[in-house]
Amino acid sequence: MQPLRIFNIVPKIPAELQPLHKLARNYWFVWNQPITNLFRDIDPILWEDSYYNPVWFLNHVPQSRFTELSRDQGYIERLNSASAQLDSHLQEKSAYAIHGNDDGNPAVAYFSLEFGVGLCLPIYSGGLGILAGDHLKSASDLNIPLVGMGLLYRNGYFRQYMTPDNWQQERYPDYDFEQMPLKRATTPDGQNAVVRLAIGDRPLAAQIWEASVGRIRLYLLDTNIPENPEDFRAITARLYGGDNEMRIWQEILLGIGGVKALGVLGQDARVIHMNEGHSAFAALERVRTLMTTHQLTFEAAAELAAAGSVFTTHTPVPAGNDRFSPDLMYKYLNKYAQDMGLAFKVFMALGREDPYNDSEPFCMTVLALRLSRFNNGVSKLHGKVSRRMWHKIWNQFPEDDVPIGSITNGVHVPTWVAPDMAALYDHYMGSCWRVEQSKQQTWAKVAAIPEADIWRAHERQRAALVNFVRERMKKQSMARGARPAELQMISSIFDPQALTIGFARRFATYKRANMLLQDKEALRRIVTNAERPVQFVFAGKAHPHDNGGKQLMKEIINTFNEPDFRPRMVFLEDYDMEVASYMISGCDIWLNNPRRPLEACGTSGMKAMFNGVLQFSTLDGWWDEAWKPNNSLGWAIGKGEDYDDWDYQDQVELQTLYTILEKDIIPEFYDRPGGLVPASWVARMKQALIELGPRFNSDRMVEDYFNTAYVKAFQSSLALAGDNFEASHELSRWRMDMLTRWSGVQVNNVHGEHLGQPLGCPAGTPDAKSCESGQKQLYVGDSVKVSANVFMNEIPTEHMQVEIYYGRLGQDNNIQNRETTAMRPEGEMRDGWQTYVGEMPAEDTGRYGFSVRALPRHPLLPNQNFGLIRWGS
């Protein structure tokens, strides 16, 4: 019989325990172990079953248990202390205030398609989302005036399981947002917040949810409401689900809907940070809003919006950037373009590398780059790769001058350091490692930790990983109907004392998860060595549509199931933050062998490093800038070579991998003369923490964004909005004038001399060798006087930047690692020609060359990414 009414019955929490409600509603508990312990101590099994979700957990604790706890004075004291600490955290004043941001609004809105804040908010798939979650956590710790904007997926990202033939399958839980640490966001007048927009000619509504991440508010849009049709209700069903049409719907909602949502909430952030190209429509919506609200021209609004926009790209391959066909763009954004007063062809040009190619798809990364004045990759190497990838947008610039910088990622240390290592840090370093992650003096204290203590802590973490592996493998086997004998065998797999190597990441083919398997005999030799045992634990997910990645995973699991490998090699299903936390703390080696330079950063290795796990990786992403040639911090596969022949690269690096593993890593791990501690191994662990700890944490990362992008973007936007937006109008008029006049600018008669004597000879002269042999010799410390004539074409000198462009020459005679020094106008202008002079220092030995270039400049441009340039002749 069906009930007439349905209702929930939840326990009544005694007054003494009421602070549990507050603690459960703020994700601060994720990186504050004492709060997590308060929930776990109520009922450890139920806590694990809740997927570490304190709201669901509290609603399912037996009433008798709460009654019992209300009499436990020790528990109540711990609870009140944690509650007071959260109150103090929320009330602290910020040391990162931005001048001019005094109206109560956040300074920055951080847009991302996914956020990995905690296990019980499953709206992340991997590194991009985890990074976004760590960004919010450090913004909270540092008290940066920032809010987050994303989507709330009813089914989240898929949960992974394997069929009997080891093929990945996906299942999608249906999450109840009322049972999660979320609440419905409200408007300034107290109403439930709903944002409305259009996708094409169809209306769309989304309710807004709010998650508290320490001091930071994360707003999440949800389209699963009755007023939307079924297809639109599914927009926020799954992360990275559906086809390209679903993707453009999601990105319209995130970008356009996200900016509108900030308005609904009264959160007028002057700066937006677009985390990957998914959110690039946010920049367009800011332009449209400025046009309609303040009657600005498109050009003036674009100047103002771009000045306050920060864009981070994470993708080092062209295919990884979202692109939409002209037909799809016309279907859903032609009316939007019309509302902005733009012809559709002009609108499409904003997202095309070649604005004149009408058949080129619309690229979200190109749109973000064009409408941001602060662009960056996520490691030094990735910045270089990005400048090469997007050179076509600024095709007059040398590759090194493409305006894409780099801010290397970091990880949120309190979230990712395991309890045993955290207790060790607390004992020897105090609490400073939690709140002063980016200071050298913090990690210098690691030197005082006794070798035996850090090794014992690490061994406890390895033992915890082994227990986790056994339990997880039992569950996986039981789900497939394993027999009792097989379950008994699983109880003895893995050795808590054996060298343990971890590999966990997305199963994209370029990450080469199967590289170890290419020499099965070498692998067999290693894992069957009884005297120096080695074991491997793998985990990861392939995209639901990536059959190549799924096939790779199947081959790996099939190999692991062979008799020689099975006791020492496992694949853990359903990789998530929990699996990651055990692996990055319990392994001894973190293996990472992507095909360079296709790894943008690779933050999992950073998490492992903070737990004392040593790195063994190709020189890609963050490891390219962290590794030292003496291997004092870990080991490198290769020397950073770039290969055109990928098969040859795989062969060479496979041999290198096994050589280092067998001759260096395994012997050193088991080299323990006079005791149980591998002294040289532990020395590497400590040295890595001392040298890399201050550099690769998310506090340093967020501080870098604050100092190099957020403050400058805020001040630039504030300046352009001043005097009733007159500065925006003036800058847009100036830009149009530059575009008109620049074709007439010339730079010639470039001349260099030292002590009154001509320097060198023109590049490309017929008798270059004889000319070179007659070049004047310089000494370190000398300087060269350079002059050039510039035809200004009626451009005032204050709007012309003329520079000496110089550097050491490579084998192809191109300038490498260039430097620039400004030139100054000298004498009067004659017939439109102005002489510029400057000095170039001779600071080091070697073959050097120089040229002269002219660029437009304006005091209101936050940086030079205009794209116009003229080279000397």
Coordinates of C-alpha atoms in Angstrom, one line a residue, residues 291-560:
M291 CA 27.1 47.6 -22.1
T292 CA 23.5 47.4 -20.9
T293 CA 24.0 48.7 -17.4
H294 CA 26.3 51.7 -18.2
Q295 CA 25.6 52.2 -21.9
L296 CA 29.2 51.5 -22.9
T297 CA 30.3 50.7 -26.4
F298 CA 31.4 47.1 -27.0
E299 CA 35.0 48.3 -27.3
A300 CA 34.9 50.2 -24.0
A301 CA 33.2 47.4 -22.2
A302 CA 35.6 44.9 -23.5
E303 CA 38.6 47.0 -22.3
L304 CA 37.1 47.2 -18.8
A305 CA 36.0 43.5 -18.6
A306 CA 39.4 42.3 -19.9
A307 CA 41.3 44.5 -17.4
G308 CA 39.5 42.7 -14.6
S309 CA 39.8 39.1 -16.0
V310 CA 42.4 36.4 -15.0
F311 CA 42.6 33.3 -17.1
T312 CA 44.4 30.0 -16.2
T313 CA 44.8 27.4 -18.9
H314 CA 45.5 23.8 -17.8
T315 CA 45.7 22.0 -21.2
P316 CA 49.0 21.5 -23.0
V317 CA 47.5 19.9 -26.2
P318 CA 45.2 21.6 -28.7
A319 CA 42.6 18.8 -28.7
G320 CA 42.0 19.2 -25.0
N321 CA 40.5 22.7 -25.4
D322 CA 36.8 23.0 -25.9
R323 CA 35.8 23.9 -29.4
F324 CA 32.2 24.4 -30.8
S325 CA 31.2 24.4 -34.4
P326 CA 29.9 27.5 -36.1
D327 CA 26.5 25.9 -36.5
L328 CA 26.2 25.1 -32.8
M329 CA 27.4 28.6 -31.8
Y330 CA 24.9 30.2 -34.2
K331 CA 22.1 28.1 -32.8
Y332 CA 22.7 29.1 -29.2
L333 CA 24.5 32.4 -29.2
N334 CA 23.5 34.3 -32.4
K335 CA 20.8 36.2 -30.5
Y336 CA 23.2 36.8 -27.6
A337 CA 25.7 38.4 -30.2
Q338 CA 22.8 40.5 -31.6
D339 CA 22.0 41.8 -28.1
M340 CA 25.6 42.9 -27.9
G341 CA 25.4 44.7 -31.2
L342 CA 27.9 42.3 -32.8
A343 CA 27.6 40.7 -36.2
F344 CA 27.8 37.0 -35.8
K345 CA 31.1 36.9 -37.9
V346 CA 32.7 39.4 -35.5
F347 CA 31.4 37.5 -32.5
M348 CA 32.9 34.3 -33.8
A349 CA 36.2 36.0 -34.4
L350 CA 36.6 36.4 -30.6
G351 CA 37.1 32.7 -30.3
R352 CA 39.1 32.0 -33.4
E353 CA 42.9 31.8 -33.7
D354 CA 42.5 33.1 -37.2
P355 CA 39.7 35.7 -37.0
Y356 CA 39.3 35.6 -40.8
N357 CA 38.7 31.8 -41.1
D358 CA 34.9 31.4 -41.2
S359 CA 35.2 27.6 -41.0
E360 CA 37.3 27.5 -37.8
P361 CA 35.4 26.3 -34.7
F362 CA 35.0 28.6 -31.8
C363 CA 37.6 27.9 -29.1
M364 CA 36.8 28.7 -25.5
T365 CA 40.5 29.1 -24.6
V366 CA 41.0 31.7 -27.4
L367 CA 38.0 33.6 -26.1
A368 CA 39.4 33.6 -22.6
L369 CA 42.9 34.7 -23.8
R370 CA 41.4 37.5 -25.9
L371 CA 39.2 38.9 -23.1
S372 CA 41.8 38.6 -20.2
R373 CA 44.8 40.8 -19.5
F374 CA 46.3 38.2 -17.1
N375 CA 46.9 34.8 -18.6
N376 CA 49.0 31.9 -17.2
G377 CA 49.9 28.3 -17.5
V378 CA 50.2 26.1 -14.4
S379 CA 54.0 25.4 -14.4
K380 CA 57.0 27.1 -16.0
L381 CA 57.2 24.4 -18.7
H382 CA 53.5 24.6 -19.3
G383 CA 53.7 28.4 -19.7
K384 CA 56.3 27.8 -22.4
V385 CA 54.2 25.1 -24.1
S386 CA 51.1 27.4 -23.9
R387 CA 53.0 30.3 -25.5
R388 CA 53.9 28.0 -28.4
M389 CA 50.4 26.6 -28.7
W390 CA 48.7 30.0 -28.8
H391 CA 51.4 31.9 -30.7
K392 CA 49.1 32.4 -33.7
I393 CA 46.9 34.8 -31.7
W394 CA 49.9 37.1 -31.3
N395 CA 51.7 36.1 -34.5
Q396 CA 53.9 39.2 -34.7
F397 CA 55.5 38.5 -31.4
P398 CA 58.4 36.1 -30.8
E399 CA 57.2 33.0 -29.0
D400 CA 58.8 34.1 -25.7
D401 CA 56.8 37.3 -25.8
V402 CA 53.4 35.8 -26.1
P403 CA 51.5 37.2 -23.1
I404 CA 51.0 33.9 -21.2
G405 CA 52.9 33.7 -18.0
S406 CA 53.0 30.9 -15.5
I407 CA 52.0 30.4 -11.9
T408 CA 52.9 26.9 -10.8
N409 CA 50.2 25.0 -9.0
G410 CA 50.4 24.0 -5.4
V411 CA 48.5 21.7 -3.0
H412 CA 46.7 22.5 0.2
V413 CA 49.1 20.9 2.7
P414 CA 46.7 20.5 5.7
T415 CA 44.2 18.6 3.5
W416 CA 46.7 16.2 2.1
V417 CA 49.2 15.4 4.9
A418 CA 48.2 12.1 6.5
P419 CA 47.5 12.0 10.3
D420 CA 50.8 10.3 11.3
M421 CA 52.9 12.8 9.4
A422 CA 50.8 15.7 10.6
A423 CA 51.3 14.6 14.2
L424 CA 55.1 14.4 13.5
Y425 CA 55.0 18.0 12.1
D426 CA 53.0 19.3 15.0
H427 CA 55.5 17.8 17.4
Y428 CA 58.7 19.2 15.8
M429 CA 57.5 22.2 13.8
G430 CA 54.5 23.5 15.9
S431 CA 51.4 24.6 14.1
C432 CA 53.2 27.0 11.7
W433 CA 53.2 24.4 8.9
R434 CA 49.5 24.6 8.8
V435 CA 49.3 28.4 8.6
E436 CA 52.6 29.4 7.1
Q437 CA 53.0 26.9 4.4
S438 CA 54.9 29.1 2.0
K439 CA 57.7 30.3 4.3
Q440 CA 61.1 28.8 4.1
Q441 CA 61.7 28.9 7.8
T442 CA 58.6 26.7 8.3
W443 CA 60.1 23.8 6.3
A444 CA 63.6 24.4 7.5
K445 CA 62.5 22.9 10.8
V446 CA 62.2 19.5 9.1
A447 CA 66.0 19.2 9.5
A448 CA 65.5 18.8 13.3
I449 CA 63.2 15.8 12.9
P450 CA 65.1 12.6 13.9
E451 CA 65.5 10.1 11.1
A452 CA 64.0 7.3 13.1
D453 CA 60.9 9.4 13.9
I454 CA 60.1 10.4 10.3
W455 CA 60.7 6.8 9.1
R456 CA 58.4 5.3 11.8
A457 CA 55.7 7.8 10.8
H458 CA 56.1 6.9 7.2
E459 CA 56.1 3.1 7.9
R460 CA 52.8 3.6 9.8
Q461 CA 51.4 5.3 6.7
R462 CA 52.6 2.4 4.5
A463 CA 50.9 -0.1 6.9
A464 CA 47.7 1.9 6.7
L465 CA 47.9 1.8 2.9
V466 CA 48.4 -2.0 2.9
N467 CA 45.3 -2.5 5.1
F468 CA 43.3 -0.2 2.9
V469 CA 44.5 -2.1 -0.2
R470 CA 43.4 -5.5 1.3
E471 CA 40.0 -4.2 2.4
R472 CA 39.4 -2.5 -1.0
M473 CA 40.4 -5.6 -2.9
K474 CA 38.1 -7.7 -0.8
K475 CA 35.2 -5.4 -1.6
Q476 CA 36.1 -5.4 -5.3
S477 CA 36.3 -9.2 -5.4
M478 CA 33.1 -9.7 -3.4
A479 CA 31.3 -7.5 -5.8
R480 CA 32.3 -9.9 -8.6
G481 CA 31.2 -13.0 -6.6
A482 CA 34.7 -14.1 -5.4
R483 CA 35.0 -17.5 -3.7
P484 CA 36.2 -17.8 0.0
A485 CA 39.6 -19.1 -1.1
E486 CA 40.2 -16.0 -3.2
L487 CA 39.1 -13.7 -0.4
Q488 CA 41.5 -15.5 2.0
M489 CA 44.3 -15.0 -0.5
I490 CA 43.6 -11.3 -0.6
S491 CA 44.1 -11.1 3.2
S492 CA 47.8 -11.8 2.6
I493 CA 48.6 -9.7 -0.5
F494 CA 51.1 -6.8 -0.1
D495 CA 53.8 -6.5 2.5
P496 CA 53.8 -3.6 5.0
Q497 CA 57.6 -3.6 4.8
A498 CA 58.1 -3.8 1.0
L499 CA 59.1 -0.9 -1.3
T500 CA 55.7 0.4 -2.5
I501 CA 55.3 2.3 -5.7
G502 CA 52.2 4.2 -6.6
F503 CA 50.7 5.3 -9.9
A504 CA 47.3 7.1 -9.8
R505 CA 45.9 9.5 -12.4
R506 CA 43.4 9.9 -15.2
F507 CA 43.9 7.1 -17.8
A508 CA 44.7 9.3 -20.7
T509 CA 47.0 7.6 -23.2
Y510 CA 49.8 10.3 -23.0
K511 CA 50.2 9.5 -19.3
R512 CA 51.5 6.0 -20.3
A513 CA 50.0 4.0 -17.5
N514 CA 51.1 0.8 -19.2
M515 CA 54.8 1.8 -19.6
L516 CA 56.0 -0.6 -17.0
L517 CA 54.3 -3.5 -18.8
Q518 CA 56.3 -3.0 -21.9
D519 CA 59.1 -5.1 -20.4
K520 CA 57.2 -7.8 -18.5
E521 CA 60.3 -9.9 -17.8
A522 CA 62.0 -7.0 -16.0
L523 CA 58.8 -6.3 -14.1
R524 CA 58.5 -10.0 -13.2
R525 CA 62.1 -10.0 -12.0
I526 CA 61.4 -7.1 -9.7
V527 CA 58.1 -8.2 -8.1
T528 CA 59.2 -11.8 -7.6
N529 CA 62.4 -10.8 -5.8
A530 CA 62.0 -12.3 -2.3
E531 CA 65.0 -10.6 -0.8
R532 CA 64.1 -7.0 -1.9
P533 CA 60.4 -7.1 -2.5
V534 CA 58.7 -4.4 -4.6
Q535 CA 54.9 -3.9 -4.9
F536 CA 52.8 -1.6 -7.1
V537 CA 49.4 0.0 -6.5
F538 CA 47.6 1.6 -9.4
A539 CA 44.3 3.6 -9.6
G540 CA 42.6 5.9 -12.0
K541 CA 39.6 6.5 -14.2
A542 CA 39.2 6.8 -18.0
H543 CA 36.7 9.2 -19.4
P544 CA 33.4 7.4 -20.1
H545 CA 33.9 8.0 -23.9
D546 CA 37.6 7.1 -23.9
N547 CA 37.6 3.5 -25.1
G548 CA 41.4 3.7 -25.7
G549 CA 41.9 4.6 -22.0
K550 CA 39.5 1.8 -21.0
Q551 CA 41.4 -0.7 -23.1
L552 CA 44.7 0.4 -21.5
M553 CA 43.2 -0.2 -18.1
K554 CA 41.9 -3.6 -19.0
E555 CA 45.3 -4.7 -20.2
I556 CA 46.9 -3.5 -17.0
I557 CA 44.5 -5.3 -14.7
N558 CA 44.7 -8.5 -16.8
T559 CA 48.5 -8.4 -16.3
F560 CA 48.2 -7.7 -12.6

